[in-house]
Short mmCIF file of C-alpha atoms and ligand atoms in Angstrom, two decimals:
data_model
loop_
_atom_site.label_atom_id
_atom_site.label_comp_id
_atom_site.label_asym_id
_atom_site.label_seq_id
_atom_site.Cartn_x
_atom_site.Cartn_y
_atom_site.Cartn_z
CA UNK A 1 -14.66 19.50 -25.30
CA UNK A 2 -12.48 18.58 -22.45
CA UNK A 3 -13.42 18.99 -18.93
CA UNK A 4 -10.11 19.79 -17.41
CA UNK A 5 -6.60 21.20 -18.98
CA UNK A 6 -3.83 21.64 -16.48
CA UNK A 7 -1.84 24.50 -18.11
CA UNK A 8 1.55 25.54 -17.33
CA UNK A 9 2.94 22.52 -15.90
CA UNK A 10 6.49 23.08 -15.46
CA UNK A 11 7.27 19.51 -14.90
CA UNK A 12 5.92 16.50 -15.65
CA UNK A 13 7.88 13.17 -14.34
CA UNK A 14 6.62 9.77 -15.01
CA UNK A 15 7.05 6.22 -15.38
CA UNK A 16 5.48 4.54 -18.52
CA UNK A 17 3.72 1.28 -19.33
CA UNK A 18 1.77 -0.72 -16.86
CA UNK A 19 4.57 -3.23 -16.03
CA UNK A 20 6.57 -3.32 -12.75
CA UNK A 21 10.07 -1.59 -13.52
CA UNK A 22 12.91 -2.91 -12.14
CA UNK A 23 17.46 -2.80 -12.15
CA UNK A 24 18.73 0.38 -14.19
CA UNK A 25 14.73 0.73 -15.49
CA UNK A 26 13.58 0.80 -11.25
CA UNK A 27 14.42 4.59 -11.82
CA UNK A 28 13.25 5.15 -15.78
CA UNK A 29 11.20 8.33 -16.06
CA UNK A 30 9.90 10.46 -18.85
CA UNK A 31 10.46 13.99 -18.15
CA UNK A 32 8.11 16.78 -19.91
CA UNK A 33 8.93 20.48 -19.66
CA UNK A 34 5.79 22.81 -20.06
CA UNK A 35 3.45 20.89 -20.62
CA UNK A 36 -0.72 20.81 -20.38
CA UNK A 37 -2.58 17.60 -19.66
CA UNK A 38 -6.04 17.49 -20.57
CA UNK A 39 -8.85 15.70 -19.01
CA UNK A 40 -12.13 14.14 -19.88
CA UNK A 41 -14.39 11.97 -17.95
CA UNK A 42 -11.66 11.35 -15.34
CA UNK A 43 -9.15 10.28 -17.99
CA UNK A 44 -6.55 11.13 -19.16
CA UNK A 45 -7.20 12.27 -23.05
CA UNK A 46 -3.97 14.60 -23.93
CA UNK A 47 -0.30 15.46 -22.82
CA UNK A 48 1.17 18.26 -24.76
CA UNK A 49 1.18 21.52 -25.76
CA UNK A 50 -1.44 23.56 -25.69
CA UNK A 51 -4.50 21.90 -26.60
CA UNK A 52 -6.83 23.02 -29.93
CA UNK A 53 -9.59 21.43 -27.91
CA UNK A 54 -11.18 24.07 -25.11
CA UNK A 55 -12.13 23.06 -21.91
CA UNK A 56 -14.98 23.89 -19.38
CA UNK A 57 -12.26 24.55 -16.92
CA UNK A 58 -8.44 25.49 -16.85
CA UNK A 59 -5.91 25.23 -13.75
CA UNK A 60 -2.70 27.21 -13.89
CA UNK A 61 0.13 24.91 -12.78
CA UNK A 62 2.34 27.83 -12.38
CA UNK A 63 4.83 26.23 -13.10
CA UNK A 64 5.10 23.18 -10.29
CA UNK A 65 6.17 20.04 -10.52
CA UNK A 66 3.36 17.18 -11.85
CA UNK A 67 3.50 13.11 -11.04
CA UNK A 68 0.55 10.72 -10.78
CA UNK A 69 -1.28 10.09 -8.02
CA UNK A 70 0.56 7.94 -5.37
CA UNK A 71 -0.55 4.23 -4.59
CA UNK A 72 -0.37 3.04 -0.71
CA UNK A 73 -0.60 -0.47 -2.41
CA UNK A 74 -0.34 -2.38 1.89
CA UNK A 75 -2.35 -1.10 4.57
CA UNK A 76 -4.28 -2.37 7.51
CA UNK A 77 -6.56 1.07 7.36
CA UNK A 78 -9.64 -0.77 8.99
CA UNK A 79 -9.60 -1.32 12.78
CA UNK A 80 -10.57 -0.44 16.34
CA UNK A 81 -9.40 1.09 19.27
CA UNK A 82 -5.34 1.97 19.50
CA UNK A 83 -2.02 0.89 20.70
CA UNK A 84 -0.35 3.28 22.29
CA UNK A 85 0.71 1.88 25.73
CA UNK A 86 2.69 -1.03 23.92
CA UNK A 87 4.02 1.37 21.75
CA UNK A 88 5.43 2.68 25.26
CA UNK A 89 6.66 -0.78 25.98
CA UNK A 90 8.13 -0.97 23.29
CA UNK A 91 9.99 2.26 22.68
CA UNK A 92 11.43 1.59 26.37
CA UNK A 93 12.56 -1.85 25.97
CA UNK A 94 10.13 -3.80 27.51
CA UNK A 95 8.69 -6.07 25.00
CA UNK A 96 9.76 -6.70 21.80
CA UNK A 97 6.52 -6.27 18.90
CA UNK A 98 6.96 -10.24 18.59
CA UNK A 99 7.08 -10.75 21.77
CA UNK A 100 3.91 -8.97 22.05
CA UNK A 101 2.14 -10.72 19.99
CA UNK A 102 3.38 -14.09 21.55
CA UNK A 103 1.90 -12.89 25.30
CA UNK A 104 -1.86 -12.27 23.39
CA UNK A 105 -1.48 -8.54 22.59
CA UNK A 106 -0.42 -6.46 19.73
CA UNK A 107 -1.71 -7.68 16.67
CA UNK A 108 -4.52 -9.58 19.40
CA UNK A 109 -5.60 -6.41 21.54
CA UNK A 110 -6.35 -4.51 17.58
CA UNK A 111 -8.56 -7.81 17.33
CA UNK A 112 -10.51 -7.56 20.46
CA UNK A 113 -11.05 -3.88 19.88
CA UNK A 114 -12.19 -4.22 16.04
CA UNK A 115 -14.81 -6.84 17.28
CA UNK A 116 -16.39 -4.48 19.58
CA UNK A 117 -16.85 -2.16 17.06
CA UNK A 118 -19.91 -2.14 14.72
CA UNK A 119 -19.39 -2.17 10.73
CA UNK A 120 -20.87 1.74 10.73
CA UNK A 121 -18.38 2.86 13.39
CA UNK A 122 -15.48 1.45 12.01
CA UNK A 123 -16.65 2.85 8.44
CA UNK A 124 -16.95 6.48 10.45
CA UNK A 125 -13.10 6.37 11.97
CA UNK A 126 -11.57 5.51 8.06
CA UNK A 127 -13.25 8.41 6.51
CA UNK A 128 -11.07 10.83 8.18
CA UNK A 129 -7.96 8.48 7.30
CA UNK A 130 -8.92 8.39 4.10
CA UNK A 131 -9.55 11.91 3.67
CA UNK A 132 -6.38 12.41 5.13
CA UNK A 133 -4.91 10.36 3.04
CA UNK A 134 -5.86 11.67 -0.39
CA UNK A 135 -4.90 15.22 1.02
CA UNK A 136 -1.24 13.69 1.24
CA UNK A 137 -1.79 12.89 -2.54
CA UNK A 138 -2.35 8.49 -2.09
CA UNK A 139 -5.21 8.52 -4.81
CA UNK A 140 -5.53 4.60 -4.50
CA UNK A 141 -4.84 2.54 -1.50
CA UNK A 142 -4.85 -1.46 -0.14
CA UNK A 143 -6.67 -2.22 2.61
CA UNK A 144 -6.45 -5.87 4.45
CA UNK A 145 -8.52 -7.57 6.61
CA UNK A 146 -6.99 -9.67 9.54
CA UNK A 147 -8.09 -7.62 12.37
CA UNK A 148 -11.70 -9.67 12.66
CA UNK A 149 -10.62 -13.81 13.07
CA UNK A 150 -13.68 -14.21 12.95
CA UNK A 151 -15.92 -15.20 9.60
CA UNK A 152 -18.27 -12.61 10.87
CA UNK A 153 -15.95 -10.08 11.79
CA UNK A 154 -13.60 -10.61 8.79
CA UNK A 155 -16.81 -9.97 6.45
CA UNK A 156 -17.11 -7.06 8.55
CA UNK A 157 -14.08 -5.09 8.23
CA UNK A 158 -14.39 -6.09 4.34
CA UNK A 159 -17.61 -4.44 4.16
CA UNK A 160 -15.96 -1.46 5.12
CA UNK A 161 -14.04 -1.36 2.92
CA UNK A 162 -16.22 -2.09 -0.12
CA UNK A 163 -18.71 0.35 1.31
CA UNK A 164 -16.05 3.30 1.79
CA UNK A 165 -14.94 2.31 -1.87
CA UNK A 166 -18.58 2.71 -3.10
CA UNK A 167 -18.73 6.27 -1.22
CA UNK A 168 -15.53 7.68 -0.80
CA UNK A 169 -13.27 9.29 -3.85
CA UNK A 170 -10.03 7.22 -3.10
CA UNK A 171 -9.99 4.26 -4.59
CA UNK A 172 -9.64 0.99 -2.86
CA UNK A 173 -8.45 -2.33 -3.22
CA UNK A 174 -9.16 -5.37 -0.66
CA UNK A 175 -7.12 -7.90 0.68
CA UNK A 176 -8.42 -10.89 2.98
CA UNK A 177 -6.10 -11.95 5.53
CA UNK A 178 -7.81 -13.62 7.94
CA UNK A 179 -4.23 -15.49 8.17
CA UNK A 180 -3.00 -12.41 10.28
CA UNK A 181 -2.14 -14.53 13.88
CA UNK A 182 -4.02 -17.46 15.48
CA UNK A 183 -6.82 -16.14 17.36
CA UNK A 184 -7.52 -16.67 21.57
CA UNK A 185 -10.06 -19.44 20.71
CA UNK A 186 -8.04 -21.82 18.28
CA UNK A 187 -4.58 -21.35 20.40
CA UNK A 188 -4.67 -25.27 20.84
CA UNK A 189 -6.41 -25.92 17.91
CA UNK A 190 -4.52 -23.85 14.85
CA UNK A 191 -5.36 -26.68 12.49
CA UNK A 192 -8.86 -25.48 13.28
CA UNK A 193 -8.64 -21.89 12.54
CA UNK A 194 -6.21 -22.48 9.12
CA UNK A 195 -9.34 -24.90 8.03
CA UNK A 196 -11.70 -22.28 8.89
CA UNK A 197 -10.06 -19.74 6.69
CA UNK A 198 -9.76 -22.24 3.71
CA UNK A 199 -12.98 -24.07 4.35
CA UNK A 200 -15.70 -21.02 4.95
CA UNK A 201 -13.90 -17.64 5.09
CA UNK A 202 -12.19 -17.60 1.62
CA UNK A 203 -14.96 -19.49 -0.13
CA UNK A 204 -17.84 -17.44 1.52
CA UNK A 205 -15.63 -13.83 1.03
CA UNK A 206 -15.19 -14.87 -2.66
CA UNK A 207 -19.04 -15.64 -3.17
CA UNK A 208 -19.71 -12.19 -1.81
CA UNK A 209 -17.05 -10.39 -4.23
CA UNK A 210 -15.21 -8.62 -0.92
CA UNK A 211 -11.69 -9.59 -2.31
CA UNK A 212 -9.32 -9.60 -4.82
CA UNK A 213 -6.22 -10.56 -3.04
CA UNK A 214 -5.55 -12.83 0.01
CA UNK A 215 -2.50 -11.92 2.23
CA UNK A 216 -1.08 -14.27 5.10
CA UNK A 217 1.46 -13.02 7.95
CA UNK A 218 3.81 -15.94 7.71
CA UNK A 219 6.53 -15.69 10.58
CA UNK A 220 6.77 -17.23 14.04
CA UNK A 221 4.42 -15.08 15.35
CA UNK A 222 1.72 -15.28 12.80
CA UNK A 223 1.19 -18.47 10.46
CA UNK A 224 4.22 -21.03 10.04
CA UNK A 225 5.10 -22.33 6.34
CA UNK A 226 3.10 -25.11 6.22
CA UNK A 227 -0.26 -22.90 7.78
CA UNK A 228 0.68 -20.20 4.91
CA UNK A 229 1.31 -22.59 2.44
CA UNK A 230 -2.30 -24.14 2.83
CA UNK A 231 -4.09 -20.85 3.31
CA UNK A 232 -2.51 -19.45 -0.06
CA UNK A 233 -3.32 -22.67 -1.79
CA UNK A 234 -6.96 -22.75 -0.87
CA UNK A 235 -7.01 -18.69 -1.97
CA UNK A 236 -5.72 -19.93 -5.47
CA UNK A 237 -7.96 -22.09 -6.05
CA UNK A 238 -10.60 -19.68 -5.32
CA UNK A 239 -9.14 -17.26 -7.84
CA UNK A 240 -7.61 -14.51 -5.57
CA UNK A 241 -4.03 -13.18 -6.40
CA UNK A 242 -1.84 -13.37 -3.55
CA UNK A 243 0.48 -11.44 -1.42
CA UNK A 244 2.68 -12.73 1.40
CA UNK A 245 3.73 -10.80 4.58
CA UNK A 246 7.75 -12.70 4.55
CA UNK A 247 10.45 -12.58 6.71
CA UNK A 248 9.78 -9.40 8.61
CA UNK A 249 10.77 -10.41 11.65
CA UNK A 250 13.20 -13.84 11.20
CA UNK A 251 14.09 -15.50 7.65
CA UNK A 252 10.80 -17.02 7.77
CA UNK A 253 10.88 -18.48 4.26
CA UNK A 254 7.95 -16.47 3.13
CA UNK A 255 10.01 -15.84 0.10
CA UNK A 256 9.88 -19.16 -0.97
CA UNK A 257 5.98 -19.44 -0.92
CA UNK A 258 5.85 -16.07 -2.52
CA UNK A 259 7.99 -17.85 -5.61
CA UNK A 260 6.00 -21.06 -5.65
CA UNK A 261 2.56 -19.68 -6.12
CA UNK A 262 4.02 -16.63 -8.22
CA UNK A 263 2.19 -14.47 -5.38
CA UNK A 264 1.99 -10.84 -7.15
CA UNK A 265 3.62 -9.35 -4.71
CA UNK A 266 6.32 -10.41 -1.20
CA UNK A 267 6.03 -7.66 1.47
CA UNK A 268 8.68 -6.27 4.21
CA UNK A 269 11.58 -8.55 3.51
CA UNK A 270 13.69 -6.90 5.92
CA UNK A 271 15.56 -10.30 6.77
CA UNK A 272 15.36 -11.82 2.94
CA UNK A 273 18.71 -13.49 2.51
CA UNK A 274 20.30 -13.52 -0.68
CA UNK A 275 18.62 -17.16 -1.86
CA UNK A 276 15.06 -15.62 -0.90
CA UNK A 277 15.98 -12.30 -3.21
CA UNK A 278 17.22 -14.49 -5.87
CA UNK A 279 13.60 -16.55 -5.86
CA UNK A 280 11.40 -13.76 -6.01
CA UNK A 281 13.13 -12.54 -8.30
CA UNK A 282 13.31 -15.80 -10.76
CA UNK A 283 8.97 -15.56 -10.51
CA UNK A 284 8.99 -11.79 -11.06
CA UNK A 285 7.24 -11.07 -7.32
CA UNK A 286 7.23 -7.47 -6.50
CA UNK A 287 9.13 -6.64 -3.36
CA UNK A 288 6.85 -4.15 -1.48
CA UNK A 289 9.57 -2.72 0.87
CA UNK A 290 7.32 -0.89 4.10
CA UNK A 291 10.39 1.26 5.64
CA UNK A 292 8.18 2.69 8.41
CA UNK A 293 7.48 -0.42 9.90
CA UNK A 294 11.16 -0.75 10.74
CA UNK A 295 11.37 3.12 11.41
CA UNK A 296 8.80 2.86 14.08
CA UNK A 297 9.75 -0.24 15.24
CA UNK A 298 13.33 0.27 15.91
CA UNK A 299 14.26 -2.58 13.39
CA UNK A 300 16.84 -3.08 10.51
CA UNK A 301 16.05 -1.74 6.99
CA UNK A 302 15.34 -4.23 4.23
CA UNK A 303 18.14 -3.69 1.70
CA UNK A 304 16.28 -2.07 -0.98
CA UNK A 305 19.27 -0.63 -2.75
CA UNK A 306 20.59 -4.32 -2.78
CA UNK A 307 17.19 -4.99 -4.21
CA UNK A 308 17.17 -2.97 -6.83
CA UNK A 309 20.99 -3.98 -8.20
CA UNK A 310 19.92 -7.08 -7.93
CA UNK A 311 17.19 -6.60 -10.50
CA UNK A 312 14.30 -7.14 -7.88
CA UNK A 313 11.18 -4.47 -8.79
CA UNK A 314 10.38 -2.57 -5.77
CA UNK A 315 7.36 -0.56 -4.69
CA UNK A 316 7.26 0.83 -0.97
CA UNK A 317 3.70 1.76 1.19
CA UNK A 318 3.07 2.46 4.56
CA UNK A 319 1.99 -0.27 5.95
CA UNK A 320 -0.34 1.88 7.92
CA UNK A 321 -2.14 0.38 11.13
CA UNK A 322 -2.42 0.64 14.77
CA UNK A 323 0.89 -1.48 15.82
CA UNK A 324 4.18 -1.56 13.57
CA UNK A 325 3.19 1.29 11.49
CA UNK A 326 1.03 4.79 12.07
CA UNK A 327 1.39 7.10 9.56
CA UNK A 328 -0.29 7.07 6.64
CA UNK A 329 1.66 9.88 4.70
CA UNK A 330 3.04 8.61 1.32
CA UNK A 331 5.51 11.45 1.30
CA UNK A 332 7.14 10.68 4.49
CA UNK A 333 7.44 7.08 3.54
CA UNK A 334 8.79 8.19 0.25
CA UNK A 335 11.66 10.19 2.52
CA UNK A 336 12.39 7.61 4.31
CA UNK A 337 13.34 5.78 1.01
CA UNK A 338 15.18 8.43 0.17
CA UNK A 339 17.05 8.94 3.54
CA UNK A 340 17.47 5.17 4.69
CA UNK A 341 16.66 3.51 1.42
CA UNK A 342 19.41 5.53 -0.15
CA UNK A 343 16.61 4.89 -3.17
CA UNK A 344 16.95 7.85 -5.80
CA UNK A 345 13.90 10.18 -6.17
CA UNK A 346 13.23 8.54 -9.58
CA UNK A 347 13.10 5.01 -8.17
CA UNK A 348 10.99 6.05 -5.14
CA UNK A 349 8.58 7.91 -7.67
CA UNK A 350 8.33 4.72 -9.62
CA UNK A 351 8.33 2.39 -6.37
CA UNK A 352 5.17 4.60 -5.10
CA UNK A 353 3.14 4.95 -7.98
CA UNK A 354 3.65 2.47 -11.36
CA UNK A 355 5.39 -0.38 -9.49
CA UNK A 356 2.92 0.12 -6.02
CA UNK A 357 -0.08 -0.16 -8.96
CA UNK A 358 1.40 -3.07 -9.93
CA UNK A 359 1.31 -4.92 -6.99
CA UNK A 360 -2.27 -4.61 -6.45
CA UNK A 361 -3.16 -5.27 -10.14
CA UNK A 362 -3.62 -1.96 -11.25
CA UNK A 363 -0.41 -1.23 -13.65
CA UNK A 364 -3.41 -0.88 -16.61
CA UNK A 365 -5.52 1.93 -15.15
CA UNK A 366 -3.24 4.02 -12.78
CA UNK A 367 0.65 4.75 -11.89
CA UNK A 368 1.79 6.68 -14.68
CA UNK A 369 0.61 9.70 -16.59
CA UNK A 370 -0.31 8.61 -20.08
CA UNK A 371 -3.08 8.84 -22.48
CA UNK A 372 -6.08 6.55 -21.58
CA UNK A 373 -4.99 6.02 -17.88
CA UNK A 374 -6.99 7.59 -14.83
CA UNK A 375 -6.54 11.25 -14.59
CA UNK A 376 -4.77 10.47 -10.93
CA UNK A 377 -2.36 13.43 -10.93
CA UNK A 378 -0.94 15.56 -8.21
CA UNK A 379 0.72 19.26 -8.78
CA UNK A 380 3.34 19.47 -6.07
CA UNK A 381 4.02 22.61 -4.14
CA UNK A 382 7.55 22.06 -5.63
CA UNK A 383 9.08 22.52 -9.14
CA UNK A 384 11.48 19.96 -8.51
CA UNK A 385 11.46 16.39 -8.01
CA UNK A 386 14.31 16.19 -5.60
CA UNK A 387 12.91 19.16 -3.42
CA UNK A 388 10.06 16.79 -3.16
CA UNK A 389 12.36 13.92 -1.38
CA UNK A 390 14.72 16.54 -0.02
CA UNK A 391 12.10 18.22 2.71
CA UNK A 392 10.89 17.25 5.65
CA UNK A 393 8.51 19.82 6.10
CA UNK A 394 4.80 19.39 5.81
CA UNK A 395 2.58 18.74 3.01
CA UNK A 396 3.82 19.21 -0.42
CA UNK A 397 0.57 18.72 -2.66
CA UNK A 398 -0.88 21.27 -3.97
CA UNK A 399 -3.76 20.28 -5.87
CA UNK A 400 -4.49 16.23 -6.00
CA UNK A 401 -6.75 15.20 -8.58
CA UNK A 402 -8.57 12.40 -8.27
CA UNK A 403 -9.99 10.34 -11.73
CA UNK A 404 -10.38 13.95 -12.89
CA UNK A 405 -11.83 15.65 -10.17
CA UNK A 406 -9.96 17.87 -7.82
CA UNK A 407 -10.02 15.69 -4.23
CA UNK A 408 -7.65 18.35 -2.42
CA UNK A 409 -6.35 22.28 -3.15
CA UNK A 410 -4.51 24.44 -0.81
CA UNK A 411 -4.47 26.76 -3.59
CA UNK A 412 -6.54 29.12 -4.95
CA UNK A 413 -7.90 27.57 -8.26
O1 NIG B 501 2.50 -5.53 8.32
N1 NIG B 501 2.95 -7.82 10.70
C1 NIG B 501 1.78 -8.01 10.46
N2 NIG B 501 0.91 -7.08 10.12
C2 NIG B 501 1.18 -5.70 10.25
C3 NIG B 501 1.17 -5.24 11.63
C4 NIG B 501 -0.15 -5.32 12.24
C5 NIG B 501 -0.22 -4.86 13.66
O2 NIG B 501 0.79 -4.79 14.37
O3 NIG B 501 -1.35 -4.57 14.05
C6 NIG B 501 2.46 -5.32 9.52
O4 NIG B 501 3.40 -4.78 10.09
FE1 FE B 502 1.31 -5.21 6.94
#
């Protein structure tokens, strides 16, 4: 007996595997026409025509459009307080974000507000985001630390997470990056602060299980080469994978760290010359290409198309958090593939879901729709996949299921 069968699905558009996809396969899809998918303990048991099995309960598709759930695989969802007055600054020429961050603020003022804040009230102001979030059909999500500095604080925000993972349906995968910028109290002393991330942060968040991945902003205004190159070297050794936040903001050389300790995943990239590209791409790095944070920002685009012809696999997020970045909606970031990118619905599908799954170690379980993987699925308010990039209007899901359980409806079911 099945639990669920999704009837009527007109189509069905997915990736396939659990390997990052990448040149002429950055776009490969299976396409099913009519089409049930049926469900049992929040997995995925059977794709096909109707099922001989019967089910405790069957949803109509009518017709609409089917993909798996989407993965936000980089955000900064944990943190205090808000930013909008720099935001102003910014917007009216001002400051520059880096600049910003050089005079104490930005990524510094998210800091001082997140330490004010308790672990229960920051867990109380994500629920809504991640409600939110699910309802915008992101059935998994990232989440990094960095907004703490402190070992207590960083522990902190981690808890959070691992708490709102424990309670909430989304799924949610951590990231230490207590490697975000040098905080107030180690300005003269940044030695200090990079030993106090290798020395007692990573080994005392490792001992507690609150990571699986350690992240480090490397650029001018966050940790220089040889700070990154430490930090990501002492997170090795303690067994987490690694992502690295490279050239965002200047050819940092991120890249180049990203290649040497095979780092899953190198995000932003906007200024990744051709010699970074060709690393990553020689240690198989995922390029996890955040085109808000240069929409909101008012910066260039990385050069995903580029990317892609160059044989690169890409997955884009949001980037969500207070300063470069503060929407959350996988389907507007998605757009903006589409529009700036100039990324074809196929590849964005791909670059949100199998290849986003992928870059937070999670190509096995989620990011496509096939027998044995999590029953993440959304039914789109669309029967087409290119009406889906095509609109700017308001939420398209229809009914997001989440490991087999319906998470959001704005349907009658
Ligand atoms: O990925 N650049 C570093 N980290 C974030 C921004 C964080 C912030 O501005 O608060 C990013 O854009
Ligand atoms: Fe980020």
């Amino acid at each position: 007996m099945l639990d669920i069968i999704i009837k009527n699905i007109g189509t069905l558009v997915t990736a396939e595997g659990s390997s990052p996809l990448y040149g002429k396969n950055q776009g490969k899809v299976k396409v099913y026409n009519n089409i049930c998918i049926g469900i049992k303990n929040g997995i995925i048991e059977y794709i096909g025509e109707t099922p001989n099995e019967k089910a405790r309960k069957t949803i109509n598709a009518n017709g609409a459009l089917a993909t798996s759930g989407l993965v936000d695989c980089h955000t900064h969802f944990v943190y205090g307080g808000s930013r909008e007055d720099e935001m102003y600054d910014i917007v009216t020429g001002h400051m520059g974000y880096s600049d910003i961050i050089k005079a104490g603020y930005g990524i510094l003022s998210t800091v001082k507000d997140t330490r004010l804040q308790t672990e229960n009230a920051l867990y109380k102001k994500s629920v809504p985001i991640l409600d939110s979030m699910i309802k915008y059909g992101t059935t998994t999500v990232e989440g990094k630390s960095g907004y703490g500095l402190t070992v207590k604080d960083e522990i902190k925000i981690l808890n959070v997470m691992k708490k709102l993972n424990e309670n909430h349906k989304i799924d949610i995968v951590s990231t230490f990056m207590g490697g975000h910028v040098v905080p107030d109290k180690y300005k003269n002393d940044r030695a200090g602060y990079v030993n106090l991330i290798c020395n007692e942060m990573i080994p005392k968040i490792v001992k507690l299980g609150l990571a699986e991945f350690c992240d480090v902003f490397c650029e001018n205004c966050g940790l220089n080469m040889e700070e990154s190159h430490n930090i990501l070297d002492a997170a090795r050794k303690h067994n987490l994978k690694l992502k690295i936040h490279s050239d965002q903001l200047e050819t940092s050389g991120g890249s180049y760290l990203a290649a040497r300790f095979k780092a899953v995943s190198a995000e932003h990239l906007i200024m990744a010359d051709d010699r970074c590209m060709d690393v990553i791409k020689k240690q198989g790095v995922i390029a996890v290409l955040l085109p808000n944070a240069s929409f909101y920002l008012g910066m260039p685009y990385a050069r995903a198309r580029y990317m892609v012809e160059k044989g690169i696999p890409i997955a884009i997020a949001s980037d969500y958090n207070p300063g470069s970045s503060t929407c959350f909606n996988m389907q507007f970031i998605m757009k903006l593939a589409y529009l700036i990118y100039r990324l074809k619905p196929e590849e964005i599908l791909n670059a949100s879901t199998i290849n986003a799954a992928c870059a937070i170690n999670r190509g096995k379980e989620i990011g496509t729709i096939e027998v044995g993987k999590k029953a993440d699925i959304i039914i789109w308010n669309t029967k087409k996949l290119n009406f889906l990039l095509y609109t700017l209007d308001n939420n398209l899901c229809s009914i997001v299921f989440k490991s087999g359980e319906i998470a959001y409806s704005n349907t009658d079911i």
